Coordinates of N, CA and C and ligand atoms in Angstrom, one line a residue:
M1 N 7.4 13.3 -14.8 CA 6.6 12.1 -14.4 C 5.4 11.9 -15.3
A2 N 5.2 10.7 -15.8 CA 4.1 10.5 -16.7 C 2.8 10.8 -16.1
E3 N 1.9 11.4 -16.9 CA 0.5 11.7 -16.5 C -0.3 10.4 -16.3
G4 N -0.8 10.2 -15.1 CA -1.6 9.0 -14.8 C -2.9 9.4 -14.2
L5 N -3.6 8.3 -13.7 CA -4.9 8.5 -13.1 C -4.9 9.1 -11.7
Y6 N -3.8 8.9 -11.0 CA -3.7 9.3 -9.6 C -2.9 10.7 -9.6
T7 N -3.6 11.8 -9.8 CA -3.0 13.1 -10.0 C -2.9 13.9 -8.7
K8 N -3.7 13.5 -7.7 CA -3.7 14.2 -6.4 C -3.9 13.1 -5.3
R9 N -3.1 13.2 -4.2 CA -3.1 12.2 -3.2 C -4.4 12.3 -2.4
F10 N -4.9 11.2 -1.9 CA -6.2 11.1 -1.2 C -6.1 12.0 0.0
D11 N -4.9 12.1 0.7 CA -4.8 12.9 1.9 C -4.2 14.2 1.7
G12 N -4.0 14.6 0.4 CA -3.5 16.0 0.1 C -2.0 16.2 0.2
R13 N -1.3 15.1 0.5 CA 0.2 15.2 0.5 C 0.8 15.4 -0.9
T14 N 2.0 16.0 -1.0 CA 2.7 16.0 -2.3 C 3.2 14.5 -2.5
F15 N 3.6 14.2 -3.7 CA 4.0 12.8 -3.9 C 5.3 12.5 -3.3
E16 N 6.1 13.5 -2.9 CA 7.4 13.3 -2.3 C 7.3 13.4 -0.7
E17 N 6.1 13.6 -0.2 CA 5.9 13.9 1.2 C 5.5 12.7 2.0
C18 N 6.2 12.5 3.2 CA 5.8 11.5 4.1 C 4.6 11.9 4.9
R19 N 3.9 11.0 5.5 CA 2.8 11.3 6.5 C 3.5 12.0 7.7
P20 N 2.7 12.6 8.6 CA 3.3 13.2 9.8 C 4.0 12.1 10.6
M21 N 5.2 12.4 11.0 CA 6.0 11.4 11.7 C 6.3 11.7 13.2
T22 N 6.3 10.7 14.1 CA 6.7 10.9 15.5 C 7.6 9.8 15.9
A23 N 8.7 10.1 16.6 CA 9.6 9.0 17.1 C 9.8 9.3 18.6
K24 N 9.8 8.2 19.3 CA 10.2 8.3 20.8 C 11.1 7.2 21.1
V25 N 12.1 7.5 22.0 CA 13.0 6.5 22.5 C 12.8 6.2 24.0
G26 N 12.9 4.9 24.4 CA 12.8 4.6 25.8 C 11.3 4.4 26.2
V27 N 10.5 3.9 25.3 CA 9.1 3.7 25.5 C 8.7 2.5 26.4
V28 N 9.7 1.6 26.6 CA 9.4 0.4 27.4 C 10.6 0.4 28.5
P29 N 10.3 0.9 29.7 CA 11.4 1.1 30.6 C 12.1 -0.1 31.0
S30 N 11.5 -1.3 31.0 CA 12.1 -2.5 31.5 C 13.0 -3.2 30.4
A31 N 13.0 -2.7 29.2 CA 13.8 -3.3 28.1 C 15.2 -2.7 28.1
D32 N 16.1 -3.5 27.5 CA 17.5 -2.9 27.3 C 17.5 -1.8 26.3
G33 N 16.6 -1.8 25.4 CA 16.4 -0.6 24.5 C 15.0 -0.7 23.9
S34 N 14.5 0.5 23.6 CA 13.1 0.5 23.0 C 12.9 1.8 22.3
A35 N 12.0 1.8 21.3 CA 11.6 3.0 20.6 C 10.3 2.8 19.9
S36 N 9.6 3.9 19.5 CA 8.4 3.8 18.7 C 8.6 4.7 17.5
F37 N 8.0 4.4 16.4 CA 8.0 5.2 15.2 C 6.6 5.2 14.6
E38 N 6.1 6.4 14.4 CA 4.7 6.6 13.9 C 4.7 7.4 12.6
T39 N 4.0 6.9 11.6 CA 3.8 7.7 10.4 C 2.3 7.6 10.0
G40 N 1.6 8.7 10.1 CA 0.1 8.7 9.9 C -0.5 7.7 10.8
D41 N -1.3 6.8 10.3 CA -2.0 5.8 11.1 C -1.2 4.5 11.2
T42 N 0.0 4.5 11.0 CA 0.9 3.3 11.2 C 1.8 3.6 12.3
K43 N 1.9 2.6 13.3 CA 2.7 2.8 14.4 C 3.5 1.5 14.7
A44 N 4.8 1.6 15.0 CA 5.6 0.4 15.3 C 6.3 0.7 16.7
I45 N 6.4 -0.4 17.5 CA 7.1 -0.3 18.7 C 8.2 -1.4 18.6
A46 N 9.4 -1.1 18.9 CA 10.5 -2.1 18.9 C 11.2 -2.1 20.3
V47 N 11.4 -3.4 20.7 CA 12.0 -3.6 22.0 C 13.3 -4.5 21.8
V48 N 14.4 -4.2 22.5 CA 15.6 -4.9 22.4 C 15.9 -5.6 23.7
R49 N 16.3 -6.9 23.6 CA 16.7 -7.6 24.8 C 18.1 -8.3 24.5
G50 N 19.1 -8.0 25.3 CA 20.4 -8.6 25.1 C 21.5 -7.6 25.0
P51 N 22.7 -8.0 24.7 CA 23.1 -9.4 24.3 C 23.1 -10.3 25.6
R52 N 22.6 -11.6 25.3 CA 22.7 -12.6 26.4 C 23.2 -13.9 25.7
T53 N 23.7 -14.8 26.5 CA 24.3 -16.1 26.0 C 23.2 -16.8 25.2
L54 N 23.6 -17.3 24.0 CA 22.6 -17.9 23.1 C 22.5 -19.4 23.5
H55 N 21.3 -19.9 23.7 CA 21.0 -21.3 23.9 C 20.0 -21.8 22.8
P56 N 20.1 -23.0 22.3 CA 21.1 -24.0 22.6 C 22.5 -23.6 22.1
Q57 N 23.5 -24.2 22.7 CA 24.9 -23.8 22.5 C 25.4 -24.0 21.1
H58 N 24.8 -25.0 20.4 CA 25.3 -25.3 19.0 C 25.0 -24.1 18.0
M59 N 24.1 -23.3 18.5 CA 23.7 -22.1 17.6 C 24.6 -20.9 17.8
Q60 N 25.5 -21.0 18.8 CA 26.3 -19.9 19.1 C 27.4 -19.7 18.0
N61 N 27.8 -18.4 17.8 CA 28.9 -18.1 16.9 C 30.0 -17.5 17.7
P62 N 31.2 -18.2 17.8 CA 32.3 -17.7 18.6 C 32.9 -16.4 18.1
R63 N 32.6 -16.0 16.8 CA 33.1 -14.8 16.2 C 32.3 -13.6 16.4
T64 N 31.0 -13.8 16.7 CA 30.1 -12.6 16.8 C 28.7 -13.0 17.5
G65 N 28.1 -12.0 18.0 CA 26.7 -12.1 18.4 C 25.8 -12.3 17.3
I66 N 24.6 -12.8 17.5 CA 23.6 -13.0 16.5 C 22.4 -12.1 16.7
L67 N 21.9 -11.5 15.7 CA 20.7 -10.7 15.8 C 19.5 -11.5 15.4
R68 N 18.4 -11.4 16.2 CA 17.2 -12.2 15.9 C 16.0 -11.3 16.0
V69 N 15.3 -11.2 14.9 CA 14.2 -10.2 14.9 C 12.8 -10.9 14.7
S70 N 11.9 -10.5 15.5 CA 10.5 -11.0 15.3 C 9.6 -9.8 15.1
Y71 N 8.6 -10.0 14.2 CA 7.6 -9.0 13.8 C 6.2 -9.5 14.0
G72 N 5.3 -8.7 14.6 CA 3.9 -9.1 14.7 C 3.0 -7.9 14.7
M73 N 1.8 -8.1 14.0 CA 0.8 -7.1 14.0 C -0.1 -7.5 15.2
M74 N -0.5 -6.5 16.0 CA -1.4 -6.8 17.2 C -2.8 -7.1 16.7
P75 N -3.5 -7.9 17.4 CA -4.9 -8.3 16.9 C -5.8 -7.2 16.5
F76 N -5.7 -6.0 17.1 CA -6.7 -4.9 16.8 C -5.9 -3.8 16.0
S77 N -4.8 -4.1 15.4 CA -4.1 -3.1 14.6 C -4.8 -2.7 13.3
V78 N -5.7 -3.5 12.8 CA -6.5 -3.2 11.7 C -8.0 -3.6 12.0
W79 N -8.9 -3.1 11.2 CA -10.3 -3.4 11.5 C -10.7 -4.8 11.5
D80 N -10.1 -5.6 10.5 CA -10.2 -7.0 10.5 C -9.3 -7.5 11.5
R81 N -9.8 -8.3 12.5 CA -8.9 -8.7 13.6 C -7.8 -9.6 13.0
I82 N -6.6 -9.4 13.5 CA -5.4 -10.2 13.1 C -5.3 -11.4 14.0
R83 N -5.1 -12.6 13.5 CA -4.9 -13.8 14.3 C -3.6 -13.7 15.0
P84 N -3.5 -13.8 16.3 CA -2.2 -13.7 17.0 C -1.4 -14.9 16.6
G85 N 0.0 -14.7 16.8 CA 0.9 -15.8 16.5 C 1.5 -15.6 15.1
P86 N 2.5 -16.5 14.8 CA 3.3 -16.3 13.6 C 2.5 -16.7 12.4
S87 N 2.8 -16.0 11.2 CA 2.2 -16.3 9.9 C 3.3 -16.3 8.9
R88 N 3.1 -16.7 7.7 CA 4.1 -16.7 6.7 C 4.6 -15.2 6.5
R89 N 3.6 -14.3 6.5 CA 4.0 -12.9 6.3 C 4.9 -12.4 7.5
S90 N 4.5 -12.7 8.7 CA 5.3 -12.2 9.8 C 6.7 -12.8 9.9
E91 N 6.8 -14.1 9.5 CA 8.1 -14.7 9.4 C 9.0 -14.0 8.4
E92 N 8.4 -13.7 7.2 CA 9.1 -13.1 6.1 C 9.6 -11.7 6.6
I93 N 8.7 -10.9 7.2 CA 9.1 -9.6 7.6 C 10.1 -9.6 8.7
G94 N 10.0 -10.5 9.6 CA 11.1 -10.7 10.7 C 12.4 -11.0 10.0
K95 N 12.4 -11.9 9.0 CA 13.7 -12.3 8.4 C 14.3 -11.1 7.6
V96 N 13.5 -10.4 6.8 CA 14.1 -9.3 6.0 C 14.5 -8.2 6.9
S97 N 13.8 -8.0 8.0 CA 14.2 -6.9 9.0 C 15.5 -7.3 9.6
E98 N 15.7 -8.6 9.9 CA 16.9 -9.1 10.5 C 18.1 -8.8 9.6
W99 N 17.9 -9.1 8.3 CA 19.0 -8.9 7.3 C 19.3 -7.4 7.2
A100 N 18.3 -6.5 7.2 CA 18.5 -5.1 7.0 C 19.3 -4.6 8.2
L101 N 18.8 -4.9 9.4 CA 19.4 -4.4 10.7 C 20.8 -5.0 10.9
S102 N 21.1 -6.2 10.4 CA 22.4 -6.8 10.6 C 23.5 -6.0 9.9
S103 N 23.1 -5.3 8.8 CA 24.1 -4.5 8.1 C 24.5 -3.2 8.8
V104 N 23.8 -2.9 9.9 CA 24.2 -1.6 10.6 C 24.7 -1.9 12.1
V105 N 24.2 -3.0 12.6 CA 24.6 -3.2 14.0 C 25.9 -4.1 14.1
D106 N 26.8 -3.8 14.9 CA 28.1 -4.6 15.0 C 28.1 -5.4 16.3
L107 N 27.9 -6.7 16.1 CA 27.9 -7.6 17.3 C 29.1 -8.4 17.5
S108 N 30.2 -8.0 16.8 CA 31.5 -8.7 16.8 C 32.1 -8.7 18.2
G109 N 31.7 -7.7 19.0 CA 32.3 -7.7 20.4 C 31.5 -8.5 21.4
F110 N 30.5 -9.3 20.9 CA 29.7 -10.1 21.8 C 29.5 -11.5 21.3
P111 N 30.7 -12.2 21.2 CA 30.6 -13.6 20.7 C 29.7 -14.5 21.5
N112 N 29.1 -15.5 20.9 CA 28.2 -16.5 21.5 C 26.9 -16.0 22.1
T113 N 26.6 -14.7 21.7 CA 25.4 -14.2 22.3 C 24.3 -14.0 21.3
V114 N 23.1 -13.6 21.7 CA 22.0 -13.2 20.9 C 21.4 -11.9 21.3
V115 N 21.1 -11.1 20.4 CA 20.3 -9.9 20.6 C 18.9 -10.0 20.0
D116 N 17.9 -10.0 20.8 CA 16.5 -10.2 20.3 C 15.9 -8.8 20.1
V117 N 15.3 -8.6 18.9 CA 14.5 -7.4 18.6 C 13.0 -7.8 18.4
F118 N 12.1 -7.3 19.2 CA 10.7 -7.6 19.0 C 10.0 -6.4 18.5
I119 N 9.5 -6.5 17.3 CA 8.7 -5.4 16.6 C 7.2 -5.7 16.7
Q120 N 6.5 -4.8 17.3 CA 5.0 -5.0 17.4 C 4.3 -3.8 16.7
I121 N 3.2 -4.1 16.0 CA 2.5 -3.1 15.3 C 1.1 -2.9 15.9
P122 N 0.9 -1.8 16.7 CA -0.4 -1.6 17.3 C -1.4 -0.9 16.4
K123 N -0.9 -0.2 15.3 CA -1.8 0.4 14.4 C -1.2 0.3 13.0
A124 N -2.0 -0.2 12.0 CA -1.4 -0.5 10.7 C -2.2 0.2 9.6
D125 N -1.5 1.0 8.8 CA -2.1 1.6 7.6 C -1.1 1.6 6.5
A126 N -0.5 0.4 6.3 CA 0.6 0.2 5.3 C 1.9 0.8 5.8
G127 N 3.0 0.2 5.3 CA 4.3 0.6 5.7 C 4.7 0.2 7.1
T128 N 4.2 -1.0 7.5 CA 4.5 -1.4 8.9 C 5.9 -1.9 9.0
R129 N 6.4 -2.6 7.9 CA 7.8 -3.2 8.0 C 8.8 -2.1 8.1
V130 N 8.6 -1.0 7.3 CA 9.6 0.1 7.3 C 9.5 0.9 8.6
A131 N 8.3 1.1 9.1 CA 8.1 1.7 10.4 C 8.8 0.9 11.5
G132 N 8.7 -0.4 11.4 CA 9.3 -1.3 12.4 C 10.8 -1.2 12.3
L133 N 11.4 -1.1 11.1 CA 12.8 -0.9 11.0 C 13.3 0.4 11.6
N134 N 12.5 1.5 11.3 CA 12.9 2.8 11.9 C 12.9 2.7 13.4
A135 N 11.9 2.1 14.0 CA 11.8 1.9 15.5 C 13.0 1.0 16.0
A136 N 13.2 -0.1 15.3 CA 14.2 -1.0 15.7 C 15.6 -0.5 15.7
A137 N 16.0 0.3 14.6 CA 17.3 0.9 14.6 C 17.5 1.9 15.8
M138 N 16.5 2.6 16.1 CA 16.6 3.5 17.3 C 16.7 2.7 18.6
A139 N 15.9 1.6 18.7 CA 16.0 0.8 19.9 C 17.3 0.1 20.1
L140 N 18.0 -0.3 19.0 CA 19.3 -0.9 19.1 C 20.3 0.1 19.6
A141 N 20.2 1.3 19.0 CA 21.1 2.4 19.5 C 20.9 2.7 21.0
H142 N 19.6 2.7 21.3 CA 19.2 3.0 22.7 C 19.7 1.9 23.7
A143 N 19.8 0.7 23.2 CA 20.4 -0.4 24.0 C 21.9 -0.3 24.2
G144 N 22.5 0.7 23.5 CA 23.9 0.9 23.6 C 24.8 0.0 22.8
L145 N 24.2 -0.7 21.8 CA 24.9 -1.6 20.9 C 25.7 -0.8 19.9
P146 N 26.9 -1.2 19.5 CA 27.7 -0.5 18.5 C 27.0 -0.5 17.2
M147 N 26.8 0.7 16.6 CA 26.1 0.8 15.3 C 27.1 1.4 14.3
K148 N 27.3 0.7 13.2 CA 28.2 1.2 12.1 C 27.6 2.5 11.6
E149 N 26.2 2.4 11.4 CA 25.5 3.6 10.9 C 24.1 3.4 11.4
M150 N 23.3 4.5 11.2 CA 21.8 4.3 11.5 C 21.2 3.8 10.3
L151 N 19.9 3.5 10.4 CA 19.1 2.9 9.3 C 17.7 3.6 9.3
S152 N 17.3 4.1 8.1 CA 16.0 4.7 7.9 C 15.3 4.0 6.8
A153 N 14.0 3.8 6.9 CA 13.3 3.0 5.9 C 12.0 3.7 5.5
I154 N 11.6 3.5 4.3 CA 10.3 4.1 3.7 C 9.8 3.1 2.6
A155 N 8.5 3.2 2.4 CA 7.9 2.5 1.3 C 7.7 3.5 0.2
A156 N 8.5 3.3 -0.9 CA 8.2 4.1 -2.1 C 7.2 3.3 -2.9
G157 N 6.7 3.9 -4.0 CA 5.8 3.1 -4.8 C 5.2 3.9 -6.0
K158 N 4.1 3.3 -6.5 CA 3.5 3.9 -7.7 C 2.0 3.6 -7.6
A159 N 1.2 4.6 -7.9 CA -0.2 4.4 -8.0 C -0.5 4.8 -9.5
D160 N -1.0 3.9 -10.2 CA -1.1 4.0 -11.7 C 0.3 4.4 -12.2
K161 N 0.4 5.6 -12.8 CA 1.8 6.0 -13.4 C 2.5 6.9 -12.5
T162 N 2.0 7.2 -11.3 CA 2.5 8.3 -10.4 C 3.5 7.7 -9.4
L163 N 4.7 8.1 -9.3 CA 5.6 7.7 -8.3 C 5.4 8.5 -7.0
L164 N 5.6 7.8 -5.8 CA 5.3 8.5 -4.6 C 6.1 7.8 -3.4
V165 N 6.1 8.5 -2.3 CA 6.7 7.8 -1.1 C 5.7 7.8 0.1
D166 N 6.1 6.9 1.0 CA 5.2 6.6 2.2 C 3.8 6.3 1.8
V167 N 3.7 5.2 1.0 CA 2.5 4.7 0.5 C 1.5 4.3 1.7
D168 N 0.3 4.8 1.7 CA -0.6 4.3 2.7 C -1.5 3.2 2.2
K169 N -2.4 2.7 3.0 CA -3.2 1.5 2.6 C -4.1 1.8 1.4
A170 N -4.7 3.0 1.4 CA -5.6 3.3 0.3 C -4.8 3.4 -1.0
E171 N -3.6 3.9 -0.9 CA -2.7 3.9 -2.1 C -2.2 2.5 -2.5
E172 N -1.9 1.7 -1.5 CA -1.5 0.4 -1.8 C -2.6 -0.4 -2.5
D173 N -3.8 -0.1 -2.2 CA -5.0 -0.8 -2.8 C -5.5 -0.1 -4.1
F174 N -4.7 0.8 -4.7 CA -5.2 1.5 -5.9 C -5.2 0.6 -7.1
H175 N -6.4 0.4 -7.6 CA -6.6 -0.7 -8.6 C -6.8 -0.1 -10.0
D176 N -6.9 1.3 -10.2 CA -7.2 1.8 -11.5 C -5.9 1.8 -12.3
G177 N -6.1 1.9 -13.7 CA -4.9 2.0 -14.6 C -4.0 0.8 -14.4
E178 N -2.7 1.1 -14.1 CA -1.7 0.1 -13.9 C -1.7 -0.5 -12.5
G179 N -2.6 0.0 -11.7 CA -2.6 -0.5 -10.3 C -1.5 0.1 -9.4
A180 N -1.2 -0.6 -8.3 CA -0.2 0.0 -7.4 C 1.0 -0.9 -7.3
T181 N 2.1 -0.2 -7.0 CA 3.4 -0.9 -6.7 C 4.0 -0.4 -5.4
D182 N 4.5 -1.4 -4.6 CA 4.9 -1.1 -3.3 C 6.4 -1.5 -3.2
I183 N 7.3 -0.5 -2.8 CA 8.7 -0.8 -2.8 C 9.3 -0.4 -1.4
P184 N 9.2 -1.3 -0.4 CA 9.9 -1.0 0.9 C 11.4 -0.9 0.7
L185 N 12.0 0.1 1.2 CA 13.4 0.3 1.1 C 14.0 0.8 2.4
A186 N 15.2 0.3 2.8 CA 15.9 0.8 3.9 C 17.3 1.3 3.5
I187 N 17.7 2.5 4.0 CA 18.9 3.2 3.5 C 19.8 3.4 4.7
T188 N 21.1 3.2 4.6 CA 22.0 3.4 5.7 C 22.3 4.9 5.8
S189 N 22.6 5.4 7.0 CA 22.7 6.9 7.1 C 23.9 7.6 6.5
R190 N 25.1 6.9 6.6 CA 26.3 7.6 6.1 C 26.6 7.2 4.6
S191 N 26.7 5.9 4.4 CA 27.1 5.4 3.1 C 26.0 5.4 2.1
K192 N 24.7 5.6 2.6 CA 23.5 5.7 1.7 C 23.4 4.4 0.9
E193 N 23.7 3.3 1.5 CA 23.6 2.0 0.9 C 22.2 1.5 1.1
I194 N 21.7 0.6 0.2 CA 20.4 0.0 0.3 C 20.5 -1.3 1.1
A195 N 19.9 -1.3 2.3 CA 20.0 -2.4 3.2 C 18.8 -3.3 3.0
L196 N 17.7 -2.8 2.4 CA 16.6 -3.6 2.1 C 15.9 -3.0 0.8
L197 N 15.5 -3.9 -0.1 CA 14.6 -3.4 -1.2 C 13.7 -4.6 -1.5
Q198 N 12.4 -4.4 -1.4 CA 11.5 -5.4 -1.8 C 10.6 -4.8 -2.9
L199 N 10.0 -5.6 -3.7 CA 9.2 -5.0 -4.8 C 8.0 -5.8 -5.0
D200 N 6.8 -5.2 -4.9 CA 5.5 -5.9 -5.1 C 4.8 -5.1 -6.1
G201 N 4.7 -5.6 -7.4 CA 4.0 -4.9 -8.5 C 4.9 -4.7 -9.6
K202 N 4.5 -3.8 -10.6 CA 5.3 -3.6 -11.8 C 5.9 -2.2 -11.8
I203 N 7.1 -2.1 -12.3 CA 7.8 -0.9 -12.4 C 8.9 -1.0 -13.5
S204 N 9.2 0.1 -14.2 CA 10.3 0.1 -15.2 C 11.6 0.3 -14.5
P205 N 12.7 0.0 -15.2 CA 14.0 0.2 -14.5 C 14.2 1.7 -14.3
E206 N 13.7 2.6 -15.2 CA 13.9 4.1 -15.0 C 13.1 4.5 -13.8
E207 N 11.8 4.0 -13.7 CA 11.0 4.4 -12.6 C 11.6 3.9 -11.3
L208 N 12.2 2.7 -11.3 CA 12.8 2.2 -10.1 C 13.9 3.1 -9.6
T209 N 14.8 3.5 -10.6 CA 15.9 4.4 -10.2 C 15.3 5.7 -9.6
T210 N 14.3 6.3 -10.2 CA 13.7 7.5 -9.6 C 13.1 7.2 -8.2
S211 N 12.4 6.1 -8.1 CA 11.8 5.7 -6.8 C 12.9 5.6 -5.7
I212 N 14.0 5.1 -6.0 CA 15.1 4.9 -5.0 C 15.6 6.3 -4.6
E213 N 15.7 7.2 -5.6 CA 16.2 8.6 -5.3 C 15.1 9.2 -4.4
M214 N 13.9 9.1 -4.7 CA 12.8 9.7 -3.8 C 12.8 9.1 -2.4
A215 N 13.1 7.8 -2.4 CA 13.2 7.1 -1.0 C 14.3 7.6 -0.2
K216 N 15.5 7.8 -0.9 CA 16.7 8.3 -0.2 C 16.4 9.7 0.4
K217 N 15.7 10.5 -0.4 CA 15.4 11.9 0.2 C 14.5 11.8 1.4
A218 N 13.5 10.9 1.3 CA 12.5 10.7 2.4 C 13.3 10.2 3.6
C219 N 14.2 9.3 3.4 CA 15.0 8.7 4.5 C 15.9 9.7 5.2
D220 N 16.3 10.8 4.4 CA 17.1 11.9 5.1 C 16.1 12.6 6.1
D221 N 14.9 12.8 5.7 CA 13.9 13.4 6.7 C 13.6 12.5 7.9
I222 N 13.5 11.2 7.6 CA 13.2 10.2 8.7 C 14.4 10.2 9.6
L223 N 15.6 10.2 9.1 CA 16.8 10.2 9.9 C 16.9 11.3 10.9
K224 N 16.5 12.5 10.4 CA 16.4 13.7 11.3 C 15.5 13.4 12.5
V225 N 14.3 12.8 12.2 CA 13.3 12.6 13.3 C 13.9 11.5 14.3
Q226 N 14.6 10.5 13.7 CA 15.2 9.5 14.6 C 16.3 10.1 15.5
M227 N 17.2 10.9 14.8 CA 18.3 11.4 15.6 C 17.8 12.4 16.7
E228 N 16.8 13.1 16.4 CA 16.2 14.1 17.4 C 15.7 13.3 18.6
A229 N 15.0 12.1 18.3 CA 14.4 11.3 19.3 C 15.5 10.7 20.2
L230 N 16.6 10.3 19.5 CA 17.7 9.7 20.3 C 18.4 10.8 21.1
K231 N 18.5 11.9 20.6 CA 19.2 13.0 21.3 C 18.3 13.4 22.6
N232 N 17.0 13.5 22.4 CA 16.1 13.8 23.5 C 16.2 12.7 24.6
A233 N 16.5 11.5 24.2 CA 16.6 10.4 25.2 C 18.1 10.3 25.8
G234 N 18.9 11.3 25.3 CA 20.3 11.3 25.8 C 21.2 10.2 25.2
V235 N 20.8 9.7 24.0 CA 21.6 8.6 23.4 C 22.6 9.2 22.4
Q236 N 23.9 8.9 22.6 CA 25.0 9.5 21.8 C 25.2 8.5 20.6
N237 N 25.1 7.2 20.9 CA 25.3 6.2 19.8 C 24.3 6.4 18.7
G238 N 24.8 6.1 17.5 CA 23.9 6.2 16.3 C 24.4 7.3 15.4
Ligands
UDP1 N1 -2.8 -5.8 6.4 C1 -4.0 -6.2 7.0 N2 -4.0 -7.5 7.4 C2 -3.0 -8.4 7.3 C3 -1.8 -7.9 6.8 C4 -1.7 -6.6 6.3 O1 -5.0 -5.5 7.1 O2 -3.1 -9.6 7.7 C5 -2.7 -4.4 6.0 C6 -2.0 -3.5 7.0 O3 -2.6 -2.2 7.0 C7 -0.6 -3.4 6.4 C8 -1.0 -3.4 4.9 O4 -2.0 -4.3 4.8 O5 0.1 -2.3 6.8 C9 0.1 -3.7 4.0 O6 0.7 -4.9 4.3 P1 2.0 -5.4 3.6 O7 2.1 -6.9 3.7 O8 2.2 -4.8 2.3 O9 3.2 -4.9 4.6 P2 3.5 -3.4 5.1 O10 3.2 -2.4 4.0 O11 2.7 -3.1 6.3 O12 5.0 -3.4 5.4

């Protein structure tokens, strides 16, 4: 790895190391499925409702159910209060989360229906979209929906010339040298396919290949935490 200005992480982690992770399944008893995923000071809660008949009727698909994902940061999730309600950012994150989760959940047995996934962020210190995906994949399995595979997600990235995983907010804001690059990635559990890759910042093709490898290793660790949480809740699916 090229020698850069960021030689030691602010919180003492190795560059391949995730923040301490916690996952819980069944955190909202009244929902069809629910889960939380926490990494450091970032926390996501995902709640699943459905399948139920989709209205208006012209939006129904007679061949499959439809997945609909919404994402929101809670007003006090960061020190600057977040304005409640949709924003361009929350719409984008909801959409990309929907695409990523659609590649692992199989709704072909539920024609004309919708499955709603609500992702809420009570605490944000970067990596909220990937924490949301980790929680949502568990919540869908908890709801008993057929999953082709599980999904695990992580933000890889770069601070100056140093590649790392599970980028926190201080690292995302690293302005020295080449600055910071943020690469949220979601990886499927069996086929190890990329279900989401976004890129904000600069990175060479070689560094991107290495970042993806680092993200895949981190996702193996995340998957273990997710599977343990599902097992603890008595969920076989996933
Ligand atoms: N953030 C914030 N206010 C906002 C949006 C984001 O303080 O309106 C912070 C929050 O800590 C978030 C981080 O910036 O986790 C990074 O946001 P980004 O859009 O890169 O998405 P994320 O990394 O959370 O998926």
